[in-house]
PDB file of C-alpha atoms in Angstrom:
ATOM      1  CA  MET A   1      -8.219 -13.891  25.046  1.00  0.00           C
ATOM      2  CA  GLU A   2      -8.546 -11.120  22.439  1.00  0.00           C
ATOM      3  CA  THR A   3      -4.772 -11.163  21.929  1.00  0.00           C
ATOM      4  CA  ASN A   4      -4.765 -14.903  21.249  1.00  0.00           C
ATOM      5  CA  ALA A   5      -7.721 -14.494  18.884  1.00  0.00           C
ATOM      6  CA  PHE A   6      -5.923 -11.769  16.954  1.00  0.00           C
ATOM      7  CA  LYS A   7      -2.778 -13.910  16.737  1.00  0.00           C
ATOM      8  CA  GLY A   8      -4.938 -16.683  15.319  1.00  0.00           C
ATOM      9  CA  LEU A   9      -6.354 -14.322  12.694  1.00  0.00           C
ATOM     10  CA  MET A  10      -2.851 -13.157  11.807  1.00  0.00           C
ATOM     11  CA  ARG A  11      -1.759 -16.762  11.347  1.00  0.00           C
ATOM     12  CA  LYS A  12      -4.777 -17.390   9.120  1.00  0.00           C
ATOM     13  CA  GLU A  13      -3.942 -14.321   7.026  1.00  0.00           C
ATOM     14  CA  TRP A  14      -0.375 -15.512   6.594  1.00  0.00           C
ATOM     15  CA  LEU A  15      -1.567 -18.925   5.451  1.00  0.00           C
ATOM     16  CA  ILE A  16      -3.948 -17.495   2.848  1.00  0.00           C
ATOM     17  CA  THR A  17      -1.540 -14.827   1.542  1.00  0.00           C
ATOM     18  CA  LYS A  18       1.832 -16.560   1.753  1.00  0.00           C
ATOM     19  CA  ASN A  19       1.607 -17.836  -1.826  1.00  0.00           C
ATOM     20  CA  ASN A  20       1.110 -14.266  -3.047  1.00  0.00           C
ATOM     21  CA  PHE A  21       4.034 -13.104  -0.914  1.00  0.00           C
ATOM     22  CA  ILE A  22       6.304 -15.853  -2.255  1.00  0.00           C
ATOM     23  CA  PHE A  23       5.222 -15.171  -5.842  1.00  0.00           C
ATOM     24  CA  LEU A  24       5.815 -11.412  -5.546  1.00  0.00           C
ATOM     25  CA  THR A  25       9.203 -12.006  -3.917  1.00  0.00           C
ATOM     26  CA  CYS A  26      10.316 -14.449  -6.604  1.00  0.00           C
ATOM     27  CA  PHE A  27       9.003 -12.179  -9.356  1.00  0.00           C
ATOM     28  CA  LYS A  28      10.911  -9.227  -7.898  1.00  0.00           C
ATOM     29  CA  LEU A  29      14.146 -11.227  -7.671  1.00  0.00           C
ATOM     30  CA  PHE A  30      13.656 -12.587 -11.192  1.00  0.00           C
ATOM     31  CA  ILE A  31      13.185  -9.103 -12.663  1.00  0.00           C
ATOM     32  CA  TRP A  32      16.246  -7.790 -10.830  1.00  0.00           C
ATOM     33  CA  ALA A  33      18.403 -10.758 -11.887  1.00  0.00           C
ATOM     34  CA  ALA A  34      17.219 -10.516 -15.505  1.00  0.00           C
ATOM     35  CA  VAL A  35      17.961  -6.781 -15.702  1.00  0.00           C
ATOM     36  CA  LEU A  36      21.311  -7.371 -13.943  1.00  0.00           C
ATOM     37  CA  GLY A  37      22.237  -9.928 -16.599  1.00  0.00           C
ATOM     38  CA  GLY A  38      21.189  -7.546 -19.346  1.00  0.00           C
ATOM     39  CA  SER A  39      23.190  -4.715 -17.788  1.00  0.00           C
ATOM     40  CA  LEU A  40      26.332  -6.848 -17.564  1.00  0.00           C
ATOM     41  CA  LEU A  41      25.992  -8.077 -21.136  1.00  0.00           C
ATOM     42  CA  THR A  42      25.329  -4.684 -22.653  1.00  0.00           C
ATOM     43  CA  GLY A  43      27.361  -2.590 -20.245  1.00  0.00           C
ATOM     44  CA  ASN A  44      24.280  -0.430 -19.685  1.00  0.00           C
ATOM     45  CA  GLN A  45      24.400   0.092 -15.935  1.00  0.00           C
ATOM     46  CA  GLU A  46      21.723   2.767 -15.974  1.00  0.00           C
ATOM     47  CA  MET A  47      19.142   0.120 -16.853  1.00  0.00           C
ATOM     48  CA  LEU A  48      19.683  -1.739 -13.554  1.00  0.00           C
ATOM     49  CA  PHE A  49      19.584   1.436 -11.478  1.00  0.00           C
ATOM     50  CA  ILE A  50      16.295   2.493 -13.046  1.00  0.00           C
ATOM     51  CA  ALA A  51      14.776  -0.997 -12.688  1.00  0.00           C
ATOM     52  CA  THR A  52      15.822  -1.254  -9.022  1.00  0.00           C
ATOM     53  CA  THR A  53      14.357   2.134  -8.113  1.00  0.00           C
ATOM     54  CA  MET A  54      11.132   1.080  -9.842  1.00  0.00           C
ATOM     55  CA  ILE A  55      11.083  -2.151  -7.800  1.00  0.00           C
ATOM     56  CA  VAL A  56      11.352  -0.069  -4.627  1.00  0.00           C
ATOM     57  CA  GLY A  57       8.731   2.474  -5.714  1.00  0.00           C
ATOM     58  CA  ILE A  58       6.142  -0.091  -6.823  1.00  0.00           C
ATOM     59  CA  HIS A  59       5.794  -1.143  -3.178  1.00  0.00           C
ATOM     60  CA  VAL A  60       3.271   1.669  -2.782  1.00  0.00           C
ATOM     61  CA  ILE A  61       0.638  -0.825  -4.020  1.00  0.00           C
ATOM     62  CA  TYR A  62       2.042  -3.826  -2.122  1.00  0.00           C
ATOM     63  CA  ILE A  63      -0.316  -3.689   0.874  1.00  0.00           C
ATOM     64  CA  THR A  64      -3.279  -3.324  -1.492  1.00  0.00           C
ATOM     65  CA  ILE A  65      -2.208  -6.463  -3.381  1.00  0.00           C
ATOM     66  CA  ILE A  66      -1.903  -8.493  -0.179  1.00  0.00           C
ATOM     67  CA  VAL A  67      -5.135  -7.189   1.345  1.00  0.00           C
ATOM     68  CA  GLY A  68      -6.952  -7.592  -1.976  1.00  0.00           C
ATOM     69  CA  ALA A  69      -5.850 -11.225  -2.210  1.00  0.00           C
ATOM     70  CA  GLY A  70      -7.159 -11.890   1.294  1.00  0.00           C
ATOM     71  CA  LEU A  71     -10.479 -10.163   0.613  1.00  0.00           C
ATOM     72  CA  SER A  72     -10.877 -12.069  -2.653  1.00  0.00           C
ATOM     73  CA  LEU A  73     -10.485 -15.381  -0.842  1.00  0.00           C
ATOM     74  CA  GLU A  74     -12.992 -14.324   1.796  1.00  0.00           C
ATOM     75  CA  GLU A  75     -15.410 -13.446  -0.991  1.00  0.00           C
ATOM     76  CA  LYS A  76     -15.059 -16.870  -2.596  1.00  0.00           C
ATOM     77  CA  SER A  77     -15.051 -18.977   0.556  1.00  0.00           C
ATOM     78  CA  GLN A  78     -17.400 -16.860   2.728  1.00  0.00           C
ATOM     79  CA  MET A  79     -15.194 -17.865   5.683  1.00  0.00           C
ATOM     80  CA  TRP A  80     -15.810 -14.794   7.792  1.00  0.00           C
ATOM     81  CA  LEU A  81     -19.563 -15.263   7.811  1.00  0.00           C
ATOM     82  CA  HIS A  82     -18.835 -18.100  10.259  1.00  0.00           C
ATOM     83  CA  ASN A  83     -16.101 -16.259  12.158  1.00  0.00           C
ATOM     84  CA  PRO A  84     -17.161 -15.157  15.661  1.00  0.00           C
ATOM     85  CA  ARG A  85     -14.634 -12.307  15.713  1.00  0.00           C
ATOM     86  CA  SER A  86     -15.576  -8.690  15.007  1.00  0.00           C
ATOM     87  CA  THR A  87     -15.198  -7.361  11.491  1.00  0.00           C
ATOM     88  CA  SER A  88     -12.796  -4.673  12.733  1.00  0.00           C
ATOM     89  CA  MET A  89     -10.527  -7.383  14.113  1.00  0.00           C
ATOM     90  CA  ILE A  90     -10.746  -9.367  10.873  1.00  0.00           C
ATOM     91  CA  LEU A  91      -9.991  -6.342   8.688  1.00  0.00           C
ATOM     92  CA  GLY A  92      -7.299  -5.226  11.112  1.00  0.00           C
ATOM     93  CA  SER A  93      -5.508  -8.558  10.820  1.00  0.00           C
ATOM     94  CA  LYS A  94      -5.549  -8.280   7.027  1.00  0.00           C
ATOM     95  CA  LEU A  95      -4.130  -4.767   7.033  1.00  0.00           C
ATOM     96  CA  LEU A  96      -1.474  -5.561   9.636  1.00  0.00           C
ATOM     97  CA  THR A  97      -0.431  -8.649   7.668  1.00  0.00           C
ATOM     98  CA  GLY A  98      -0.123  -6.491   4.556  1.00  0.00           C
ATOM     99  CA  ILE A  99       1.986  -3.931   6.437  1.00  0.00           C
ATOM    100  CA  LEU A 100       4.340  -6.550   7.882  1.00  0.00           C
ATOM    101  CA  LEU A 101       4.796  -8.301   4.532  1.00  0.00           C
ATOM    102  CA  GLN A 102       5.389  -4.943   2.846  1.00  0.00           C
ATOM    103  CA  ILE A 103       8.098  -4.092   5.386  1.00  0.00           C
ATOM    104  CA  ILE A 104       9.836  -7.422   4.716  1.00  0.00           C
ATOM    105  CA  SER A 105       9.530  -7.061   0.944  1.00  0.00           C
ATOM    106  CA  LEU A 106      10.631  -3.419   1.032  1.00  0.00           C
ATOM    107  CA  PHE A 107      13.658  -4.359   3.141  1.00  0.00           C
ATOM    108  CA  MET A 108      14.655  -6.919   0.506  1.00  0.00           C
ATOM    109  CA  ALA A 109      14.137  -4.331  -2.244  1.00  0.00           C
ATOM    110  CA  CYS A 110      16.386  -1.877  -0.398  1.00  0.00           C
ATOM    111  CA  LEU A 111      19.034  -4.614  -0.125  1.00  0.00           C
ATOM    112  CA  LEU A 112      18.822  -5.028  -3.895  1.00  0.00           C
ATOM    113  CA  LEU A 113      19.254  -1.273  -4.215  1.00  0.00           C
ATOM    114  CA  GLY A 114      22.334  -1.448  -1.993  1.00  0.00           C
ATOM    115  CA  LEU A 115      23.773  -4.295  -4.064  1.00  0.00           C
ATOM    116  CA  THR A 116      23.111  -2.326  -7.229  1.00  0.00           C
ATOM    117  CA  VAL A 117      24.958   0.708  -5.916  1.00  0.00           C
ATOM    118  CA  PHE A 118      27.817  -1.471  -4.606  1.00  0.00           C
ATOM    119  CA  PHE A 119      28.408  -3.716  -7.612  1.00  0.00           C
ATOM    120  CA  LEU A 120      27.659  -1.262 -10.403  1.00  0.00           C
ATOM    121  CA  ASP A 121      29.310   1.846  -9.067  1.00  0.00           C
ATOM    122  CA  SER A 122      29.132   4.823 -11.414  1.00  0.00           C
ATOM    123  CA  PRO A 123      31.584   7.639 -12.077  1.00  0.00           C
ATOM    124  CA  GLY A 124      28.771   9.961 -11.045  1.00  0.00           C
ATOM    125  CA  GLU A 125      27.633  10.697  -7.508  1.00  0.00           C
ATOM    126  CA  ASN A 126      25.336   8.382  -5.570  1.00  0.00           C
ATOM    127  CA  VAL A 127      23.713  10.309  -2.747  1.00  0.00           C
ATOM    128  CA  LEU A 128      21.732   7.768  -0.761  1.00  0.00           C
ATOM    129  CA  THR A 129      21.951   7.412   2.990  1.00  0.00           C
ATOM    130  CA  ALA A 130      20.420   4.950   5.423  1.00  0.00           C
ATOM    131  CA  GLY A 131      18.307   7.805   6.775  1.00  0.00           C
ATOM    132  CA  SER A 132      16.919   8.788   3.377  1.00  0.00           C
ATOM    133  CA  ILE A 133      16.113   5.177   2.514  1.00  0.00           C
ATOM    134  CA  PHE A 134      14.341   4.732   5.871  1.00  0.00           C
ATOM    135  CA  GLN A 135      12.297   7.906   5.382  1.00  0.00           C
ATOM    136  CA  MET A 136      11.336   6.833   1.878  1.00  0.00           C
ATOM    137  CA  SER A 137      10.289   3.419   3.203  1.00  0.00           C
ATOM    138  CA  VAL A 138       8.088   5.077   5.830  1.00  0.00           C
ATOM    139  CA  GLN A 139       6.481   7.216   3.126  1.00  0.00           C
ATOM    140  CA  LEU A 140       5.866   4.206   0.881  1.00  0.00           C
ATOM    141  CA  THR A 141       4.353   2.190   3.736  1.00  0.00           C
ATOM    142  CA  PHE A 142       2.114   5.039   4.909  1.00  0.00           C
ATOM    143  CA  SER A 143       0.944   5.850   1.380  1.00  0.00           C
ATOM    144  CA  GLY A 144       0.462   2.132   0.688  1.00  0.00           C
ATOM    145  CA  LEU A 145      -1.667   1.759   3.817  1.00  0.00           C
ATOM    146  CA  GLU A 146      -3.862   4.694   2.793  1.00  0.00           C
ATOM    147  CA  LEU A 147      -4.328   3.200  -0.680  1.00  0.00           C
ATOM    148  CA  ALA A 148      -5.193  -0.198   0.832  1.00  0.00           C
ATOM    149  CA  ILE A 149      -7.734   1.425   3.167  1.00  0.00           C
ATOM    150  CA  PHE A 150      -9.470   3.090   0.222  1.00  0.00           C
ATOM    151  CA  TYR A 151      -9.492  -0.229  -1.648  1.00  0.00           C
ATOM    152  CA  THR A 152     -10.974  -1.994   1.379  1.00  0.00           C
ATOM    153  CA  PHE A 153     -13.611   0.691   1.849  1.00  0.00           C
ATOM    154  CA  TYR A 154     -14.803   0.578  -1.760  1.00  0.00           C
ATOM    155  CA  TRP A 155     -14.699  -3.218  -1.677  1.00  0.00           C
ATOM    156  CA  THR A 156     -17.032  -3.273   1.338  1.00  0.00           C
ATOM    157  CA  VAL A 157     -19.309  -0.682  -0.276  1.00  0.00           C
ATOM    158  CA  TYR A 158     -19.533  -2.793  -3.434  1.00  0.00           C
ATOM    159  CA  HIS A 159     -20.432  -5.978  -1.581  1.00  0.00           C
ATOM    160  CA  SER A 160     -22.761  -4.219   0.847  1.00  0.00           C
ATOM    161  CA  MET A 161     -24.874  -3.236  -2.158  1.00  0.00           C
ATOM    162  CA  GLY A 162     -25.782  -6.910  -2.504  1.00  0.00           C
ATOM    163  CA  LYS A 163     -28.279  -6.418   0.328  1.00  0.00           C
ATOM    164  CA  PHE A 164     -30.450  -4.220  -1.877  1.00  0.00           C
ATOM    165  CA  VAL A 165     -32.164  -5.875  -4.824  1.00  0.00           C
ATOM    166  CA  PHE A 166     -32.517  -2.651  -6.829  1.00  0.00           C
ATOM    167  CA  LEU A 167     -28.755  -1.971  -6.502  1.00  0.00           C
ATOM    168  CA  ALA A 168     -27.458  -5.496  -7.043  1.00  0.00           C
ATOM    169  CA  LYS A 169     -27.893  -5.495 -10.824  1.00  0.00           C
ATOM    170  CA  PHE A 170     -26.065  -2.188 -11.300  1.00  0.00           C
ATOM    171  CA  LYS A 171     -23.397  -2.432  -8.598  1.00  0.00           C
ATOM    172  CA  VAL A 172     -20.524  -1.510 -10.904  1.00  0.00           C
ATOM    173  CA  VAL A 173     -22.277   1.624 -12.173  1.00  0.00           C
ATOM    174  CA  PHE A 174     -23.332   2.760  -8.706  1.00  0.00           C
ATOM    175  CA  LEU A 175     -19.872   2.011  -7.293  1.00  0.00           C
ATOM    176  CA  THR A 176     -18.203   4.081 -10.026  1.00  0.00           C
ATOM    177  CA  LEU A 177     -20.502   7.021  -9.313  1.00  0.00           C
ATOM    178  CA  PHE A 178     -19.972   6.591  -5.579  1.00  0.00           C
ATOM    179  CA  ILE A 179     -16.172   6.537  -5.967  1.00  0.00           C
ATOM    180  CA  ILE A 180     -16.211   9.759  -8.004  1.00  0.00           C
ATOM    181  CA  ALA A 181     -18.594  11.524  -5.613  1.00  0.00           C
ATOM    182  CA  SER A 182     -16.806  10.347  -2.449  1.00  0.00           C
ATOM    183  CA  ILE A 183     -13.343  11.313  -3.731  1.00  0.00           C
ATOM    184  CA  LEU A 184     -14.583  14.786  -4.662  1.00  0.00           C
ATOM    185  CA  LEU A 185     -16.184  15.121  -1.217  1.00  0.00           C
ATOM    186  CA  ILE A 186     -13.054  13.900   0.566  1.00  0.00           C
ATOM    187  CA  LEU A 187     -10.859  16.305  -1.433  1.00  0.00           C
ATOM    188  CA  PHE A 188     -13.197  19.197  -0.599  1.00  0.00           C
ATOM    189  CA  ILE A 189     -13.259  18.394   3.123  1.00  0.00           C
ATOM    190  CA  GLU A 190      -9.502  17.811   3.127  1.00  0.00           C
ATOM    191  CA  LYS A 191      -8.903  21.204   1.495  1.00  0.00           C
ATOM    192  CA  GLN A 192     -11.046  22.952   4.102  1.00  0.00           C
ATOM    193  CA  LEU A 193      -9.350  21.148   6.975  1.00  0.00           C
ATOM    194  CA  LEU A 194      -5.879  21.848   5.597  1.00  0.00           C
ATOM    195  CA  ALA A 195      -6.629  25.558   5.366  1.00  0.00           C
ATOM    196  CA  GLY A 196      -7.600  25.614   9.042  1.00  0.00           C
ATOM    197  CA  LEU A 197      -4.919  23.280  10.382  1.00  0.00           C
ATOM    198  CA  HIS A 198      -2.028  24.982   8.571  1.00  0.00           C
ATOM    199  CA  SER A 199      -2.477  27.954  10.889  1.00  0.00           C
ATOM    200  CA  ILE A 200      -2.174  25.625  13.896  1.00  0.00           C
ATOM    201  CA  LEU A 201       0.431  23.196  12.556  1.00  0.00           C
ATOM    202  CA  PRO A 202       2.480  25.346  10.161  1.00  0.00           C
ATOM    203  CA  VAL A 203       5.832  23.583  10.593  1.00  0.00           C
ATOM    204  CA  PRO A 204       6.675  21.338   7.598  1.00  0.00           C
ATOM    205  CA  VAL A 205       8.778  18.199   7.932  1.00  0.00           C
ATOM    206  CA  GLU A 206      11.297  17.446   5.192  1.00  0.00           C
ATOM    207  CA  MET A 207      11.327  13.771   4.329  1.00  0.00           C
ATOM    208  CA  THR A 208      12.703  11.653   1.497  1.00  0.00           C
ATOM    209  CA  LYS A 209       9.804  10.587  -0.703  1.00  0.00           C
ATOM    210  CA  PHE A 210      11.378   9.172  -3.874  1.00  0.00           C
ATOM    211  CA  MET A 211      14.608   8.562  -5.781  1.00  0.00           C
ATOM    212  CA  ASN A 212      15.830  10.130  -8.993  1.00  0.00           C
ATOM    213  CA  VAL A 213      18.299   8.649 -11.480  1.00  0.00           C
ATOM    214  CA  TYR A 214      20.250  11.242 -13.466  1.00  0.00           C
ATOM    215  CA  ILE A 215      22.094  10.207 -16.635  1.00  0.00           C
ATOM    216  CA  GLU A 216      24.853  12.584 -17.700  1.00  0.00           C
ATOM    217  CA  GLU A 217      27.911  12.549 -19.966  1.00  0.00           C
ATOM    218  CA  ASP A 218      30.358  11.703 -17.180  1.00  0.00           C
ATOM    219  CA  GLY A 219      28.211   8.903 -15.773  1.00  0.00           C
ATOM    220  CA  PHE A 220      24.997   8.695 -13.834  1.00  0.00           C
ATOM    221  CA  GLU A 221      23.964   9.271 -10.271  1.00  0.00           C
ATOM    222  CA  ILE A 222      21.113   8.331  -8.005  1.00  0.00           C
ATOM    223  CA  ARG A 223      19.807  10.832  -5.495  1.00  0.00           C
ATOM    224  CA  SER A 224      17.052  10.907  -2.962  1.00  0.00           C
ATOM    225  CA  GLY A 225      14.236  13.361  -3.593  1.00  0.00           C
ATOM    226  CA  ASN A 226      13.093  15.378  -0.587  1.00  0.00           C
ATOM    227  CA  GLU A 227       9.738  17.037  -0.141  1.00  0.00           C
ATOM    228  CA  ASN A 228       8.244  19.129   2.622  1.00  0.00           C
ATOM    229  CA  ILE A 229       5.473  17.150   4.317  1.00  0.00           C
ATOM    230  CA  SER A 230       3.119  19.237   6.440  1.00  0.00           C
ATOM    231  CA  LEU A 231       2.096  17.981   9.862  1.00  0.00           C
ATOM    232  CA  ALA A 232      -1.472  18.972   9.000  1.00  0.00           C
ATOM    233  CA  GLY A 233      -1.378  16.722   5.927  1.00  0.00           C
ATOM    234  CA  LEU A 234      -0.075  13.793   7.958  1.00  0.00           C
ATOM    235  CA  PHE A 235      -2.791  14.362  10.573  1.00  0.00           C
ATOM    236  CA  ILE A 236      -5.566  14.438   7.963  1.00  0.00           C
ATOM    237  CA  SER A 237      -4.210  11.309   6.252  1.00  0.00           C
ATOM    238  CA  SER A 238      -4.236   9.548   9.625  1.00  0.00           C
ATOM    239  CA  LEU A 239      -7.840  10.613  10.178  1.00  0.00           C
ATOM    240  CA  LYS A 240      -8.801   9.247   6.742  1.00  0.00           C
ATOM    241  CA  ILE A 241      -7.156   5.904   7.468  1.00  0.00           C
ATOM    242  CA  ILE A 242      -8.836   5.536  10.878  1.00  0.00           C
ATOM    243  CA  GLY A 243     -12.224   6.786   9.697  1.00  0.00           C
ATOM    244  CA  LEU A 244     -12.382   4.633   6.565  1.00  0.00           C
ATOM    245  CA  PHE A 245     -11.216   1.592   8.523  1.00  0.00           C
ATOM    246  CA  PHE A 246     -14.050   1.790  11.046  1.00  0.00           C
ATOM    247  CA  LEU A 247     -16.572   2.734   8.362  1.00  0.00           C
ATOM    248  CA  SER A 248     -15.501  -0.326   6.328  1.00  0.00           C
ATOM    249  CA  SER A 249     -15.877  -2.524   9.415  1.00  0.00           C
ATOM    250  CA  TRP A 250     -19.339  -1.107  10.089  1.00  0.00           C
ATOM    251  CA  LEU A 251     -20.486  -1.601   6.493  1.00  0.00           C
ATOM    252  CA  LEU A 252     -19.205  -5.143   6.379  1.00  0.00           C
ATOM    253  CA  ASN A 253     -20.850  -5.938   9.680  1.00  0.00           C
ATOM    254  CA  LYS A 254     -24.171  -4.714   8.272  1.00  0.00           C
ATOM    255  CA  ALA A 255     -23.895  -6.907   5.185  1.00  0.00           C
ATOM    256  CA  VAL A 256     -25.608 -10.231   5.808  1.00  0.00           C
ATOM    257  CA  ASN A 257     -23.828 -11.873   2.869  1.00  0.00           C
ATOM    258  CA  VAL A 258     -20.727 -10.926   0.953  1.00  0.00           C
ATOM    259  CA  LYS A 259     -21.535 -11.522  -2.695  1.00  0.00           C
TER     260      LYS A 259
END
């Protein structure tokens, strides 16, 4: 029963966010095609490489865009006030929809990157492997999910303030102060936890996190950029995602109206 209900919520999320997904996909393809045309006309291949890597990298905010669009519609329509499902299930369906759409969009962006490397080959060296692209995609998705969770949390805090008359008139001011204070608190706690966990989980994991385009006299090259990611950092990020998700669900459940 719960599985069918969640599938229904996922279908609803697709219906309310598909226009955003189609728009972002078309916009991405338009930008790539326009820069491709400009590169062919001017013979400036570097321009397309840089634009394509930017298209891939900008996906770090993709889940936030999708989730934000869904939350905005809920705010306007007040649909979930009449939804019998739990707020955690509703928020979960939004986040999962954002993740799935990001994976699809990121896959298309990586195909564009492959086409760029294939059609506009450079005299320089292009060091990109399927493994490095996959690792970078995982990093982008994980970072994008964390960003979307923070957005969702602050969104629920903002609208939960509507319950209190003395806060309602100054929600923006109080939210700004709350964001600053909460980020400082989270950074402090994270620093303390990292110091303790690094002694338990000291082994770093090297993963591809970004791409670099190098322009030199004999051509240009595109390389993957590797960074050491600590297991402790990944663990703490996972805790933040889980904790903020359930806290957002609890706050939203306490709000009688979303204003």
